[in-house]
Coordinates of C-alpha atoms in Angstrom, one line a residue:
M1 CA 0.0 0.0 0.0
P2 CA 2.7 2.6 0.8
L3 CA 4.3 2.0 -2.6
Q4 CA 1.0 2.5 -4.4
I5 CA 0.5 5.8 -2.5
I6 CA 3.9 6.9 -3.7
L7 CA 3.1 5.9 -7.3
L8 CA -0.2 7.8 -7.0
I9 CA 1.6 11.0 -5.9
A10 CA 4.2 10.5 -8.7
G11 CA 1.4 10.0 -11.3
L12 CA -0.3 13.3 -10.2
A13 CA 3.0 15.1 -10.3
L14 CA 3.6 13.8 -13.9
L15 CA 0.1 15.0 -14.9
I16 CA 0.7 18.5 -13.5
A17 CA 4.1 18.9 -15.0
G18 CA 3.1 17.3 -18.3
G19 CA 0.0 19.5 -18.6
D20 CA 2.1 22.6 -18.2
I21 CA 4.7 21.4 -20.8
L22 CA 2.0 20.4 -23.2
V23 CA 0.3 23.8 -23.1
R24 CA 3.6 25.6 -23.6
G25 CA 4.3 23.4 -26.7
A26 CA 0.8 23.9 -28.1
I27 CA 1.1 27.7 -27.8
G28 CA 4.5 27.8 -29.5
A29 CA 3.4 25.5 -32.3
A30 CA 0.2 27.5 -32.9
R31 CA 2.1 30.8 -33.2
L32 CA 4.8 29.4 -35.5
L33 CA 2.2 27.6 -37.7
G34 CA 0.0 30.7 -37.9
V35 CA -3.1 29.0 -36.5
S36 CA -5.1 29.8 -33.4
T37 CA -4.6 28.1 -30.1
L38 CA -8.2 27.0 -30.3
L39 CA -7.5 24.9 -33.3
I40 CA -4.4 23.4 -31.6
G41 CA -6.6 22.6 -28.6
L42 CA -9.3 21.0 -30.8
T43 CA -6.8 18.8 -32.6
V44 CA -3.3 18.1 -31.3
V45 CA -4.0 18.6 -27.6
A46 CA -7.5 16.9 -27.7
F47 CA -6.1 13.9 -29.6
G48 CA -3.1 13.6 -27.4
T49 CA -5.1 13.7 -24.1
S50 CA -7.5 11.2 -25.6
A51 CA -4.7 8.6 -26.0
P52 CA -5.3 7.0 -22.6
E53 CA -9.0 6.3 -23.5
L54 CA -7.9 4.8 -26.8
A55 CA -5.3 2.6 -25.2
V56 CA -7.7 1.4 -22.4
N57 CA -10.6 0.8 -24.9
L58 CA -8.5 -1.1 -27.4
F59 CA -7.1 -3.4 -24.7
A60 CA -10.6 -3.9 -23.3
A61 CA -12.1 -4.6 -26.7
L62 CA -9.4 -7.2 -27.6
Q63 CA -10.2 -8.8 -24.2
G64 CA -13.9 -8.8 -25.0
N65 CA -14.7 -6.6 -22.0
S66 CA -17.0 -4.0 -23.7
D67 CA -18.5 -2.8 -20.4
V68 CA -15.1 -1.2 -19.6
S69 CA -15.0 0.4 -23.1
F70 CA -18.4 1.9 -22.9
G71 CA -18.0 3.1 -19.3
N72 CA -14.6 4.6 -20.1
I73 CA -15.9 6.7 -23.1
V74 CA -19.2 7.9 -21.6
G75 CA -17.7 8.4 -18.1
S76 CA -14.7 10.3 -19.6
N77 CA -17.0 12.6 -21.6
I78 CA -19.2 13.3 -18.5
A79 CA -16.0 14.1 -16.5
N80 CA -14.7 16.4 -19.3
I81 CA -17.8 18.6 -19.1
G82 CA -18.7 18.4 -15.5
L83 CA -15.4 18.1 -13.8
I84 CA -12.8 19.5 -16.2
L85 CA -14.7 22.4 -17.7
G86 CA -16.2 23.2 -14.3
A87 CA -12.8 23.2 -12.5
A88 CA -11.1 25.2 -15.3
A89 CA -14.0 27.8 -15.1
L90 CA -13.5 28.1 -11.3
I91 CA -9.9 29.2 -11.9
T92 CA -10.8 31.8 -14.5
P93 CA -14.0 32.5 -16.6
L94 CA -13.7 30.9 -20.0
T95 CA -14.8 32.7 -23.1
I96 CA -16.5 30.5 -25.8
K97 CA -15.6 31.8 -29.2
H98 CA -18.2 32.1 -31.9
T99 CA -16.6 29.5 -34.1
I100 CA -16.7 26.8 -31.4
A101 CA -20.3 27.7 -30.5
I102 CA -21.6 27.3 -34.1
R103 CA -19.4 24.4 -35.2
E104 CA -17.6 22.3 -32.6
I105 CA -20.3 22.2 -29.9
P106 CA -23.0 21.2 -32.4
M107 CA -20.6 18.5 -33.7
M108 CA -20.2 17.2 -30.1
L109 CA -24.0 17.2 -29.6
L110 CA -24.4 15.3 -33.0
A111 CA -21.9 12.7 -31.9
T112 CA -23.7 12.3 -28.5
V113 CA -27.1 12.0 -30.1
A114 CA -25.8 9.5 -32.7
L115 CA -24.3 7.4 -29.9
F116 CA -27.6 7.4 -28.0
I117 CA -29.7 6.4 -31.1
M118 CA -27.2 3.7 -32.1
G119 CA -27.7 2.0 -28.7
L120 CA -31.5 1.7 -29.1
D121 CA -31.3 -1.7 -31.0
T122 CA -34.1 -3.3 -29.0
Y123 CA -36.4 -0.3 -29.9
L124 CA -35.3 0.4 -33.5
R125 CA -34.6 -3.2 -34.7
S126 CA -36.3 -5.9 -32.6
A127 CA -36.9 -6.8 -29.0
A128 CA -34.5 -9.7 -29.3
A129 CA -31.6 -7.5 -30.5
V130 CA -28.6 -6.6 -28.3
N131 CA -28.1 -3.0 -27.5
E132 CA -24.6 -2.4 -28.8
I133 CA -22.5 -0.3 -31.1
D134 CA -21.6 -2.8 -33.9
R135 CA -18.9 -2.6 -36.5
A136 CA -21.1 -0.9 -39.1
E137 CA -22.1 1.8 -36.7
G138 CA -18.4 2.1 -35.7
L139 CA -17.6 2.8 -39.4
L140 CA -20.4 5.4 -39.5
L141 CA -18.9 7.2 -36.5
L142 CA -15.5 7.1 -38.2
M143 CA -17.0 8.8 -41.3
L144 CA -18.5 11.5 -39.1
F145 CA -15.0 11.9 -37.6
G146 CA -13.7 12.4 -41.2
V147 CA -16.2 15.2 -41.7
F148 CA -15.0 16.9 -38.5
L149 CA -11.4 16.6 -39.6
Y150 CA -12.3 18.1 -43.0
Y151 CA -13.8 21.2 -41.5
T152 CA -11.0 21.5 -39.0
I153 CA -8.3 21.3 -41.6
S154 CA -10.3 23.7 -43.9
E155 CA -10.3 26.2 -41.0
A156 CA -6.6 25.8 -40.5
L157 CA -6.0 26.6 -44.2
R158 CA -8.2 29.6 -44.0
Q159 CA -6.4 30.9 -40.9
R160 CA -3.1 30.8 -42.7
S161 CA -4.2 33.6 -45.1
D162 CA -1.8 36.6 -45.3
K163 CA -4.2 38.7 -43.3
Y164 CA -4.4 36.2 -40.4
L165 CA -0.6 35.6 -40.5
A166 CA 0.0 39.4 -40.3
Q167 CA -2.3 39.6 -37.3
M168 CA -0.6 36.7 -35.6
S169 CA 2.8 38.3 -36.2
S170 CA 1.6 41.5 -34.6
E171 CA 0.4 39.5 -31.6
I172 CA 3.6 37.6 -31.3
E173 CA 5.6 40.8 -31.3
Q174 CA 3.5 42.1 -28.4
T175 CA 3.9 38.9 -26.4
E176 CA 6.7 36.4 -25.6
K177 CA 8.6 35.2 -28.6
P178 CA 7.7 31.6 -29.4
A179 CA 10.3 28.9 -29.3
S180 CA 11.6 27.1 -32.4
M181 CA 9.3 24.6 -34.1
G182 CA 11.7 21.8 -33.0
L183 CA 11.5 22.8 -29.4
S184 CA 7.7 23.3 -29.6
L185 CA 7.2 19.8 -31.0
L186 CA 9.5 18.4 -28.4
L187 CA 7.4 20.1 -25.7
L188 CA 4.2 18.8 -27.3
V189 CA 5.5 15.2 -27.5
G190 CA 7.1 15.3 -24.0
G191 CA 3.9 16.7 -22.5
L192 CA 1.8 14.1 -24.1
V193 CA 4.1 11.3 -22.9
A194 CA 4.1 12.8 -19.4
V195 CA 0.3 13.1 -19.1
S196 CA -0.2 9.7 -20.5
A197 CA 2.3 8.1 -18.2
G198 CA 0.9 10.1 -15.3
G199 CA -2.6 9.0 -16.1
K200 CA -1.6 5.3 -16.2
L201 CA 0.4 5.5 -12.9
T202 CA -2.5 7.2 -11.2
V203 CA -5.1 4.8 -12.5
D204 CA -3.1 1.7 -11.6
A205 CA -2.3 2.9 -8.2
A206 CA -5.9 4.1 -7.5
V207 CA -7.3 0.8 -8.7
Y208 CA -5.0 -1.1 -6.4
I209 CA -5.8 1.0 -3.4
A210 CA -9.6 0.8 -4.2
E211 CA -9.4 -3.0 -4.4
A212 CA -7.4 -3.1 -1.1
V213 CA -10.2 -1.3 0.7
G214 CA -12.9 -3.5 -0.8
I215 CA -14.4 -1.4 -3.6
S216 CA -16.0 -3.5 -6.3
Q217 CA -14.5 -3.9 -9.9
T218 CA -17.8 -2.5 -11.3
L219 CA -17.5 0.6 -9.3
I220 CA -13.9 1.0 -10.2
G221 CA -14.7 0.8 -13.9
L222 CA -17.5 3.4 -13.6
T223 CA -15.5 5.9 -11.7
I224 CA -11.8 5.4 -11.3
V225 CA -11.0 4.2 -14.8
A226 CA -13.2 6.8 -16.5
L227 CA -11.9 9.6 -14.3
G228 CA -8.3 8.4 -14.5
T229 CA -8.2 8.4 -18.3
S230 CA -9.6 12.0 -18.1
L231 CA -6.8 13.2 -15.9
P232 CA -4.7 14.3 -18.9
E233 CA -7.5 16.6 -20.0
L234 CA -8.0 17.8 -16.4
A235 CA -4.3 18.6 -16.0
T236 CA -4.0 20.3 -19.5
S237 CA -7.2 22.4 -19.2
I238 CA -6.4 23.6 -15.7
M239 CA -2.8 24.6 -16.7
A240 CA -4.2 26.3 -19.8
A241 CA -6.8 28.2 -17.7
R242 CA -4.1 29.3 -15.2
R243 CA -1.9 30.6 -18.1
G244 CA -4.8 32.5 -19.5
H245 CA -5.4 30.4 -22.6
A246 CA -9.2 29.6 -22.4
D247 CA -9.1 28.5 -26.1
I248 CA -7.0 25.5 -25.3
A249 CA -9.0 24.7 -22.2
I250 CA -12.4 24.7 -24.0
G251 CA -11.0 23.3 -27.2
N252 CA -9.4 20.4 -25.3
V253 CA -12.8 19.5 -23.6
V254 CA -15.0 19.8 -26.7
G255 CA -12.3 18.3 -29.0
S256 CA -11.7 15.4 -26.6
N257 CA -15.4 14.6 -26.4
I258 CA -15.6 14.5 -30.2
F259 CA -12.5 12.4 -30.5
N260 CA -13.7 10.0 -27.8
I261 CA -17.0 9.2 -29.6
L262 CA -16.1 9.6 -33.2
F263 CA -12.6 8.2 -33.2
V264 CA -11.9 6.2 -30.0
L265 CA -15.3 4.5 -29.9
S266 CA -15.4 4.0 -33.6
I267 CA -12.0 2.3 -33.6
T268 CA -13.0 0.2 -30.6
A269 CA -16.4 -0.9 -32.1
T270 CA -14.7 -1.8 -35.4
A271 CA -12.3 -4.1 -33.4
H272 CA -15.1 -5.5 -31.3
P273 CA -18.8 -4.5 -30.9
V274 CA -19.3 -2.4 -27.8
A275 CA -22.4 -3.5 -25.8
I276 CA -24.5 -1.0 -23.8
P277 CA -24.1 -2.3 -20.2
V278 CA -26.7 -2.3 -17.5
G279 CA -27.3 1.3 -16.5
G280 CA -25.6 2.5 -19.8
F281 CA -28.6 4.6 -20.9
T282 CA -28.7 6.4 -17.6
D283 CA -25.1 7.4 -18.3
L284 CA -26.0 8.5 -21.9
I285 CA -28.8 10.6 -20.6
A286 CA -26.5 12.3 -18.1
L287 CA -24.0 13.0 -20.9
A288 CA -26.6 14.4 -23.1
L289 CA -28.0 16.7 -20.4
L290 CA -24.5 18.0 -19.6
S291 CA -23.6 18.4 -23.3
F292 CA -26.8 20.4 -24.1
A293 CA -26.3 22.6 -21.0
L294 CA -23.4 24.2 -23.0
L295 CA -25.8 25.6 -25.6
P296 CA -27.4 28.3 -23.4
I297 CA -23.9 29.1 -22.0
A298 CA -22.5 29.5 -25.5
F299 CA -25.3 31.6 -27.0
I300 CA -26.8 33.5 -24.1
G301 CA -25.2 36.6 -22.5
K302 CA -21.5 37.1 -22.9
N303 CA -20.7 33.6 -24.1
I304 CA -18.6 33.0 -21.0
V305 CA -18.4 30.0 -18.7
S306 CA -18.5 31.9 -15.5
R307 CA -17.2 30.7 -12.1
F308 CA -20.8 30.2 -11.0
E309 CA -21.6 28.1 -14.1
G310 CA -18.4 26.2 -13.6
L311 CA -19.4 25.5 -10.0
L312 CA -22.9 24.3 -11.2
L313 CA -21.2 21.9 -13.7
L314 CA -18.9 20.6 -11.0
V315 CA -21.7 20.1 -8.5
A316 CA -23.8 18.3 -11.2
Y317 CA -20.9 16.0 -11.9
I318 CA -20.2 15.2 -8.3
G319 CA -23.9 14.7 -7.6
Y320 CA -24.3 12.3 -10.6
I321 CA -21.3 10.2 -9.5
L322 CA -22.7 9.9 -6.0
Y323 CA -26.1 9.0 -7.4
R324 CA -24.6 6.5 -9.8
T325 CA -22.5 5.0 -7.1
F326 CA -24.7 4.9 -4.1
G327 CA -28.3 6.0 -4.8
M328 CA -29.2 4.5 -8.2
P329 CA -32.2 2.2 -8.2
A330 CA -32.8 -0.5 -10.7
P331 CA -30.7 0.7 -13.6
I332 CA -32.1 1.5 -17.0
A333 CA -30.8 -1.3 -19.2

C-alpha cells in the first residue's frame, strides 16, 4: 500500500508537469504555424489527451470486455464537461468563441445523439436485438470523424491567409517570442508522454488502493478508470486556464469529447462490438444533459463559462457520480 500511494503521488506530479509542458508546446506551435490556439486545442491537444482512452478501450475490446470500453468513453465525456470544464472555469471564466459555438459544440452534440440512437437496438430493430455499437455503426462514426477533420483542416488553411498571419505576427511581437518549431514539437510530445504516463500510474495505483479497501470492480470501472483516463484533459485544461489560454481549455474539452466518440469509440467498435451495459442509458442521458447545457452558456449573455456556471457543472458531476455509485435504483438497461 505505501508503494501505491507513492506511485499515486508520482502520477499526479507527472500530470501536472506534463500538462504545463503540453500547453507551452501547443502555444508555441500555434504561433509558429500561424493558426489559433483554439485549433491546436481542438486537434493536437485533444487527440493527445484522448490517448489513454484509446489505449484502455482497445485493450478492453481485444479482451472482449466491452463494459469497460463503454463506461470509459461515456464516463470520460461526462467528466470532461462536469469536472474538467467546471474546474477550469472556477480558476478563470472561459470565453467561448463564436466558431466553437456554431461548429464544434453542435458536432459534439451530434456525436452524442448519434451514440444514443445507435444504442437503441431493442427499440429500433427488434426486442431480441442486443443494444450495442456494432462494426457498421463504428464505421459510420468514423465517417463523421472524417467530416470533423475536413472542416477543422479547412479552418486551419483559412487561418493561414496573409491577413491572419500578419495579425498573428503582430500578436507575437507584443507577447513572448515563441520557441523554435523543433522545441515546440519536443514540448508537445514530451507533454503528451508525461500526461499519458501520469494517467496510467494514477489509475493503476488508484485501482490497487480501491481493491485493497474493498471497492468492487464494477464501481472501479464506472468511476476510477473513466476519471483516471480523463486526468490528462484535467491537467491540461487547468494549466491552460491558469496561463490565460481559455481557447486551449475549451478546445481540449470539446475536442476530446468529439475524439472519444467519433474516433476512439469507432475504432473500438470496429475491433469488437461495444455493448451498452446495464445502466448505460442512464449514463448516456446524463452525458446528453451536460452536453446540451453548454448551448445556453455558449449563446446567451457574454458567451462565457463563469465561475458560478463552472461551480454548477462541478456540483452536477459530483452529484451524478454519488447518485450512480450509491443511490441509483434498478438501472435502465
